[in-house]
Structure formats: C-alpha cells, structure tokens
PDB file of C-alpha atoms in Angstrom:
ATOM      1  CA  ASP F   1      42.374 -38.758   2.885  1.00  0.00           C
ATOM      2  CA  ALA F   2      44.788 -40.003   0.220  1.00  0.00           C
ATOM      3  CA  ILE F   3      45.902 -36.472  -0.740  1.00  0.00           C
ATOM      4  CA  VAL F   4      45.770 -33.462   1.580  1.00  0.00           C
ATOM      5  CA  LEU F   5      46.648 -29.862   0.640  1.00  0.00           C
ATOM      6  CA  ASN F   6      46.885 -27.766   3.761  1.00  0.00           C
ATOM      7  CA  ALA F   7      48.012 -24.179   4.410  1.00  0.00           C
ATOM      8  CA  ASP F   8      47.811 -23.310   8.089  1.00  0.00           C
ATOM      9  CA  ASN F   9      48.393 -19.564   7.715  1.00  0.00           C
ATOM     10  CA  GLY F  10      47.773 -18.784   4.030  1.00  0.00           C
ATOM     11  CA  GLY F  11      45.773 -19.679   0.957  1.00  0.00           C
ATOM     12  CA  ILE F  12      46.218 -22.242  -1.818  1.00  0.00           C
ATOM     13  CA  ASP F  13      46.328 -21.327  -5.510  1.00  0.00           C
ATOM     14  CA  ILE F  14      46.002 -23.863  -8.324  1.00  0.00           C
ATOM     15  CA  SER F  15      46.878 -22.234 -11.636  1.00  0.00           C
ATOM     16  CA  THR F  16      47.791 -23.106 -15.214  1.00  0.00           C
ATOM     17  CA  GLY F  17      50.163 -20.142 -15.178  1.00  0.00           C
ATOM     18  CA  GLY F  18      47.820 -17.610 -16.732  1.00  0.00           C
ATOM     19  CA  GLN F  19      47.905 -19.223 -20.161  1.00  0.00           C
ATOM     20  CA  ALA F  20      44.584 -18.822 -21.973  1.00  0.00           C
ATOM     21  CA  GLY F  21      45.281 -21.398 -24.667  1.00  0.00           C
ATOM     22  CA  VAL F  22      42.902 -24.235 -25.468  1.00  0.00           C
ATOM     23  CA  GLY F  23      43.647 -27.238 -23.286  1.00  0.00           C
ATOM     24  CA  ASN F  24      45.092 -25.285 -20.377  1.00  0.00           C
ATOM     25  CA  ASP F  25      42.268 -26.459 -18.159  1.00  0.00           C
ATOM     26  CA  ILE F  26      42.127 -27.517 -14.548  1.00  0.00           C
ATOM     27  CA  ASP F  27      40.157 -30.744 -14.240  1.00  0.00           C
ATOM     28  CA  LEU F  28      38.785 -32.091 -10.960  1.00  0.00           C
ATOM     29  CA  LEU F  29      37.829 -35.723 -11.499  1.00  0.00           C
ATOM     30  CA  SER F  30      36.354 -38.006  -8.892  1.00  0.00           C
ATOM     31  CA  GLY F  31      35.033 -41.539  -9.003  1.00  0.00           C
ATOM     32  CA  ALA F  32      32.531 -40.482  -6.343  1.00  0.00           C
ATOM     33  CA  SER F  33      31.415 -37.023  -5.179  1.00  0.00           C
ATOM     34  CA  ILE F  34      33.228 -33.679  -5.218  1.00  0.00           C
ATOM     35  CA  ASN F  35      32.593 -31.621  -2.095  1.00  0.00           C
ATOM     36  CA  LEU F  36      33.378 -27.899  -1.782  1.00  0.00           C
ATOM     37  CA  SER F  37      33.044 -26.607   1.769  1.00  0.00           C
ATOM     38  CA  ALA F  38      33.896 -23.175   3.166  1.00  0.00           C
ATOM     39  CA  ARG F  39      33.664 -22.270   6.854  1.00  0.00           C
ATOM     40  CA  GLU F  40      34.212 -18.517   6.504  1.00  0.00           C
ATOM     41  CA  GLY F  41      31.164 -16.581   7.677  1.00  0.00           C
ATOM     42  CA  VAL F  42      30.898 -14.183   4.706  1.00  0.00           C
ATOM     43  CA  GLU F  43      28.373 -13.752   1.879  1.00  0.00           C
ATOM     44  CA  ASP F  44      30.814 -14.967  -0.809  1.00  0.00           C
ATOM     45  CA  ALA F  45      32.252 -17.919   1.080  1.00  0.00           C
ATOM     46  CA  ILE F  46      32.303 -19.899  -2.193  1.00  0.00           C
ATOM     47  CA  THR F  47      32.796 -17.954  -5.446  1.00  0.00           C
ATOM     48  CA  LEU F  48      32.736 -19.278  -9.021  1.00  0.00           C
ATOM     49  CA  VAL F  49      34.004 -16.639 -11.464  1.00  0.00           C
ATOM     50  CA  ALA F  50      34.612 -16.828 -15.212  1.00  0.00           C
ATOM     51  CA  ALA F  51      36.445 -13.617 -16.117  1.00  0.00           C
ATOM     52  CA  ALA F  52      35.932 -13.856 -19.879  1.00  0.00           C
ATOM     53  CA  GLY F  53      33.299 -16.546 -20.393  1.00  0.00           C
ATOM     54  CA  GLY F  54      30.125 -18.092 -19.041  1.00  0.00           C
ATOM     55  CA  ILE F  55      29.442 -20.772 -16.449  1.00  0.00           C
ATOM     56  CA  ASN F  56      27.560 -23.989 -17.192  1.00  0.00           C
ATOM     57  CA  ILE F  57      26.172 -26.240 -14.468  1.00  0.00           C
ATOM     58  CA  SER F  58      25.052 -29.567 -15.890  1.00  0.00           C
ATOM     59  CA  THR F  59      24.357 -33.088 -14.671  1.00  0.00           C
ATOM     60  CA  GLY F  60      25.233 -34.447 -18.107  1.00  0.00           C
ATOM     61  CA  SER F  61      22.175 -36.660 -17.940  1.00  0.00           C
ATOM     62  CA  SER F  62      18.448 -36.248 -18.601  1.00  0.00           C
ATOM     63  CA  THR F  63      17.569 -38.242 -15.478  1.00  0.00           C
ATOM     64  CA  ARG F  64      19.403 -36.179 -12.827  1.00  0.00           C
ATOM     65  CA  ASP F  65      18.241 -32.976 -11.187  1.00  0.00           C
ATOM     66  CA  ILE F  66      20.124 -29.847 -10.100  1.00  0.00           C
ATOM     67  CA  ASP F  67      19.087 -28.805  -6.607  1.00  0.00           C
ATOM     68  CA  ILE F  68      19.891 -25.359  -5.204  1.00  0.00           C
ATOM     69  CA  LEU F  69      19.338 -25.424  -1.452  1.00  0.00           C
ATOM     70  CA  ALA F  70      19.702 -22.495   0.921  1.00  0.00           C
ATOM     71  CA  GLY F  71      19.175 -22.191   4.643  1.00  0.00           C
ATOM     72  CA  ALA F  72      18.010 -18.615   3.994  1.00  0.00           C
ATOM     73  CA  SER F  73      17.127 -16.874   0.704  1.00  0.00           C
ATOM     74  CA  ILE F  74      18.153 -17.652  -2.896  1.00  0.00           C
ATOM     75  CA  ASN F  75      19.035 -14.556  -4.925  1.00  0.00           C
ATOM     76  CA  LEU F  76      19.374 -14.519  -8.728  1.00  0.00           C
ATOM     77  CA  THR F  77      20.819 -11.246 -10.030  1.00  0.00           C
ATOM     78  CA  ALA F  78      21.841 -10.276 -13.566  1.00  0.00           C
ATOM     79  CA  LEU F  79      23.686  -7.038 -14.331  1.00  0.00           C
ATOM     80  CA  GLU F  80      23.297  -7.205 -18.123  1.00  0.00           C
ATOM     81  CA  ASN F  81      21.051  -4.463 -19.528  1.00  0.00           C
ATOM     82  CA  ALA F  82      19.064  -6.753 -21.803  1.00  0.00           C
ATOM     83  CA  ALA F  83      15.400  -7.698 -22.206  1.00  0.00           C
ATOM     84  CA  ASP F  84      16.218 -11.328 -21.360  1.00  0.00           C
ATOM     85  CA  ALA F  85      18.743 -10.729 -18.595  1.00  0.00           C
ATOM     86  CA  ILE F  86      17.303 -13.679 -16.653  1.00  0.00           C
ATOM     87  CA  VAL F  87      15.721 -16.561 -18.563  1.00  0.00           C
ATOM     88  CA  VAL F  88      13.948 -19.531 -16.995  1.00  0.00           C
ATOM     89  CA  SER F  89      13.272 -22.002 -19.790  1.00  0.00           C
ATOM     90  CA  THR F  90      12.269 -25.620 -20.175  1.00  0.00           C
ATOM     91  CA  ASN F  91      12.283 -27.305 -23.572  1.00  0.00           C
ATOM     92  CA  ARG F  92      10.002 -30.258 -22.844  1.00  0.00           C
ATOM     93  CA  GLY F  93       8.258 -29.722 -19.526  1.00  0.00           C
ATOM     94  CA  GLY F  94       6.465 -27.145 -17.447  1.00  0.00           C
ATOM     95  CA  ILE F  95       7.608 -24.706 -14.773  1.00  0.00           C
ATOM     96  CA  ASP F  96       6.170 -24.639 -11.269  1.00  0.00           C
ATOM     97  CA  ILE F  97       6.764 -21.735  -8.891  1.00  0.00           C
ATOM     98  CA  SER F  98       5.499 -22.553  -5.427  1.00  0.00           C
ATOM     99  CA  THR F  99       5.888 -21.354  -1.847  1.00  0.00           C
ATOM    100  CA  GLY F 100       5.128 -24.864  -0.646  1.00  0.00           C
ATOM    101  CA  ASN F 101       2.370 -23.690   1.689  1.00  0.00           C
ATOM    102  CA  ASP F 102      -0.777 -21.559   1.781  1.00  0.00           C
ATOM    103  CA  THR F 103       0.574 -18.770   3.995  1.00  0.00           C
ATOM    104  CA  ASN F 104       3.298 -17.177   1.836  1.00  0.00           C
ATOM    105  CA  ALA F 105       2.669 -15.154  -1.320  1.00  0.00           C
ATOM    106  CA  ILE F 106       4.533 -15.096  -4.644  1.00  0.00           C
ATOM    107  CA  ASP F 107       5.314 -11.540  -5.720  1.00  0.00           C
ATOM    108  CA  ILE F 108       6.389 -10.707  -9.283  1.00  0.00           C
ATOM    109  CA  LEU F 109       7.631  -7.122  -9.371  1.00  0.00           C
ATOM    110  CA  SER F 110       8.678  -5.168 -12.450  1.00  0.00           C
ATOM    111  CA  GLY F 111       9.912  -1.609 -12.799  1.00  0.00           C
ATOM    112  CA  ALA F 112       8.598  -1.569 -16.382  1.00  0.00           C
ATOM    113  CA  ALA F 113       6.244  -3.948 -18.177  1.00  0.00           C
ATOM    114  CA  LEU F 114       5.416  -7.477 -17.052  1.00  0.00           C
ATOM    115  CA  ASN F 115       4.782  -9.774 -20.005  1.00  0.00           C
ATOM    116  CA  LEU F 116       3.200 -13.216 -19.676  1.00  0.00           C
ATOM    117  CA  THR F 117       3.195 -14.824 -23.106  1.00  0.00           C
ATOM    118  CA  THR F 118       2.446 -18.250 -24.545  1.00  0.00           C
ATOM    119  CA  ALA F 119       3.956 -19.313 -27.850  1.00  0.00           C
ATOM    120  CA  VAL F 120       1.886 -19.221 -31.028  1.00  0.00           C
ATOM    121  CA  GLY F 121      -0.123 -22.427 -31.096  1.00  0.00           C
ATOM    122  CA  GLY F 122       0.930 -23.096 -27.506  1.00  0.00           C
ATOM    123  CA  GLY F 123      -1.112 -23.845 -24.455  1.00  0.00           C
ATOM    124  CA  GLN F 124      -3.394 -21.770 -22.304  1.00  0.00           C
ATOM    125  CA  LEU F 125      -2.265 -18.936 -20.061  1.00  0.00           C
ATOM    126  CA  ALA F 126      -4.108 -19.606 -16.814  1.00  0.00           C
ATOM    127  CA  LEU F 127      -4.196 -17.759 -13.495  1.00  0.00           C
ATOM    128  CA  THR F 128      -5.696 -20.055 -10.877  1.00  0.00           C
ATOM    129  CA  SER F 129      -6.175 -19.576  -7.173  1.00  0.00           C
ATOM    130  CA  ASN F 130      -7.320 -22.148  -4.634  1.00  0.00           C
ATOM    131  CA  ARG F 131      -8.164 -19.508  -2.059  1.00  0.00           C
ATOM    132  CA  SER F 132     -11.804 -19.233  -1.004  1.00  0.00           C
ATOM    133  CA  ASN F 133     -11.949 -15.505  -0.233  1.00  0.00           C
ATOM    134  CA  ALA F 134     -13.600 -12.691  -2.218  1.00  0.00           C
ATOM    135  CA  ALA F 135     -10.301 -11.579  -3.816  1.00  0.00           C
ATOM    136  CA  ALA F 136      -8.846 -14.993  -4.638  1.00  0.00           C
ATOM    137  CA  VAL F 137      -7.426 -13.606  -7.904  1.00  0.00           C
ATOM    138  CA  LEU F 138      -6.510  -9.909  -7.870  1.00  0.00           C
ATOM    139  CA  VAL F 139      -5.236  -7.865 -10.830  1.00  0.00           C
ATOM    140  CA  ALA F 140      -4.304  -4.385  -9.637  1.00  0.00           C
ATOM    141  CA  ALA F 141      -2.620  -1.340 -11.206  1.00  0.00           C
ATOM    142  CA  ASN F 142      -1.689   1.138  -8.491  1.00  0.00           C
ATOM    143  CA  SER F 143      -0.913   4.082 -10.774  1.00  0.00           C
ATOM    144  CA  GLY F 144      -2.393   3.227 -14.163  1.00  0.00           C
ATOM    145  CA  GLY F 145      -5.201   1.471 -15.977  1.00  0.00           C
ATOM    146  CA  ILE F 146      -5.832  -2.149 -16.975  1.00  0.00           C
ATOM    147  CA  ASP F 147      -6.484  -3.257 -20.557  1.00  0.00           C
ATOM    148  CA  ILE F 148      -7.838  -6.704 -21.417  1.00  0.00           C
ATOM    149  CA  SER F 149      -7.586  -7.327 -25.157  1.00  0.00           C
ATOM    150  CA  THR F 150      -7.577 -10.216 -27.620  1.00  0.00           C
ATOM    151  CA  GLY F 151      -5.416  -8.055 -29.890  1.00  0.00           C
ATOM    152  CA  THR F 152      -7.430  -8.892 -33.023  1.00  0.00           C
ATOM    153  CA  GLY F 153     -10.890  -8.489 -34.515  1.00  0.00           C
ATOM    154  CA  THR F 154     -11.087 -12.070 -35.759  1.00  0.00           C
ATOM    155  CA  ALA F 155     -14.429 -13.751 -35.125  1.00  0.00           C
ATOM    156  CA  GLY F 156     -14.311 -16.057 -32.124  1.00  0.00           C
ATOM    157  CA  ASN F 157     -11.599 -14.095 -30.310  1.00  0.00           C
ATOM    158  CA  ASP F 158     -14.025 -13.046 -27.619  1.00  0.00           C
ATOM    159  CA  ILE F 159     -13.464 -12.031 -24.027  1.00  0.00           C
ATOM    160  CA  ASP F 160     -15.704 -14.096 -21.747  1.00  0.00           C
ATOM    161  CA  ILE F 161     -16.275 -13.203 -18.101  1.00  0.00           C
ATOM    162  CA  LEU F 162     -17.881 -16.201 -16.429  1.00  0.00           C
ATOM    163  CA  SER F 163     -19.038 -16.435 -12.840  1.00  0.00           C
ATOM    164  CA  GLY F 164     -20.766 -19.191 -10.895  1.00  0.00           C
ATOM    165  CA  VAL F 165     -22.592 -16.475  -8.964  1.00  0.00           C
ATOM    166  CA  SER F 166     -22.736 -12.690  -9.480  1.00  0.00           C
ATOM    167  CA  ILE F 167     -20.648 -10.344 -11.669  1.00  0.00           C
ATOM    168  CA  ASN F 168     -20.108  -6.912 -10.161  1.00  0.00           C
ATOM    169  CA  LEU F 169     -18.901  -3.874 -12.134  1.00  0.00           C
ATOM    170  CA  ARG F 170     -18.121  -0.893  -9.919  1.00  0.00           C
ATOM    171  CA  ALA F 171     -16.363   2.412 -10.594  1.00  0.00           C
ATOM    172  CA  TYR F 172     -15.424   4.936  -7.904  1.00  0.00           C
ATOM    173  CA  GLU F 173     -14.622   7.854 -10.225  1.00  0.00           C
ATOM    174  CA  ASN F 174     -17.036  10.766  -9.744  1.00  0.00           C
ATOM    175  CA  VAL F 175     -17.754  11.488 -13.430  1.00  0.00           C
ATOM    176  CA  ALA F 176     -20.770  11.168 -15.720  1.00  0.00           C
ATOM    177  CA  ASP F 177     -19.222   8.261 -17.685  1.00  0.00           C
ATOM    178  CA  ALA F 178     -17.738   6.300 -14.795  1.00  0.00           C
ATOM    179  CA  ILE F 179     -18.756   3.045 -16.531  1.00  0.00           C
ATOM    180  CA  VAL F 180     -18.835   2.911 -20.329  1.00  0.00           C
ATOM    181  CA  LEU F 181     -20.016   0.025 -22.523  1.00  0.00           C
ATOM    182  CA  ASN F 182     -19.063   0.720 -26.126  1.00  0.00           C
ATOM    183  CA  ALA F 183     -19.266  -1.358 -29.319  1.00  0.00           C
ATOM    184  CA  ASP F 184     -17.583   0.423 -32.237  1.00  0.00           C
ATOM    185  CA  ASN F 185     -19.052  -1.721 -35.030  1.00  0.00           C
ATOM    186  CA  GLY F 186     -21.901  -3.647 -33.440  1.00  0.00           C
ATOM    187  CA  GLY F 187     -24.742  -3.517 -30.947  1.00  0.00           C
ATOM    188  CA  ILE F 188     -25.029  -4.266 -27.254  1.00  0.00           C
ATOM    189  CA  ASP F 189     -27.423  -6.835 -25.806  1.00  0.00           C
ATOM    190  CA  ILE F 190     -28.193  -6.943 -22.092  1.00  0.00           C
ATOM    191  CA  SER F 191     -30.293  -9.948 -21.175  1.00  0.00           C
ATOM    192  CA  THR F 192     -31.239 -12.004 -18.128  1.00  0.00           C
ATOM    193  CA  GLY F 193     -31.288 -15.082 -20.347  1.00  0.00           C
ATOM    194  CA  GLY F 194     -34.735 -15.999 -19.089  1.00  0.00           C
TER     195      GLY F 194
END
C-alpha cells in the first residue's frame, strides 16, 4: 500500500472546504480498480449522497456492463411524487426481467394503474408463459373489472382469442345477463366452421 490513511479511533473526512464553485471536485483516479469496502454491519454501510444534484454511474464505454450484486435483496426506491419516479429504459436493446428459475414468481404491484405500453410503430406487447398448467397466463382484478380494447374502430383492429383446444367463457354472477355478447353497429355470427 503506497499510501495509507488510517484513523484508529475516529473517522476520515476529505473535503474541498464547502466551496460549491465549479472545479472544486474531489477526483479519485486509479490506473487499475477502485475498491470501496465497509465492514460495519448496518444497512447504510456505504452511502453515496448528492445533496443538491443527481448521481450518474457510468462505465464510459458501450462494451462494459454495470453489475449490481447483492447477497440478499436489491431495493430501488424513489421518493419523488412523479409519474416516472423510476424509469428503466434502453435506447437500442431489450429488457429482460427474470427470476433465473422456474420456481419463483415475478410480481408487479401498483397502488394505482399499471400501464404496459409500446411506442407508436413499435413492436408487439407479448405476455408469454412456458408453464404447462391450466392457468399458465392469469390476468386477475381482485376488486374491479377487466377491459380488453383496441381503442379504435379502425378496420383490422380486431381482438382475436385463439386456442389450440377449447375456449371457455364462464360467469359466476347470479343475474339474467351474466354473459353478454353485444355488437353496437354490426351482427354476431356463431359458427362451428364446419
């Protein structure tokens, strides 16, 4: 160790003197790696805080990854009251969210609306499951209804329900119109296709 800063009974502060002027930076430069290690057994053993600005973590190269590894959980929390408080974005590639195995689920929970949107002229929005059980893909609303809509009356913007075997429509409400098929401006054909 060419340079050692050691405080046996206290802490170590490195400061520019509180000056907020441009250029009053603290630069840590290394020809190899920079290692930050903390041995205190607390939740905030290592803290990065920008009191008046943001924090950028960058490799500076398009060929290097940023890996966030945790022996337990990884928590991302934003306190800003904004519609895009947390944004996961990729400009040129896709995004994979995986548990890495077939025993753990991925839960997306929202106290308000949950919006899954593709850009205009973008790709397909696909929900795919490799499970082989009867409820491989489940869309459930515990306290409300479910609407499936193309959002427009343009010809060709149909809703197709395709099944390699049977299609079952079942309603448990005890009313005369428990299942309703309605076409506001057209007819209804029910056919076996044979």
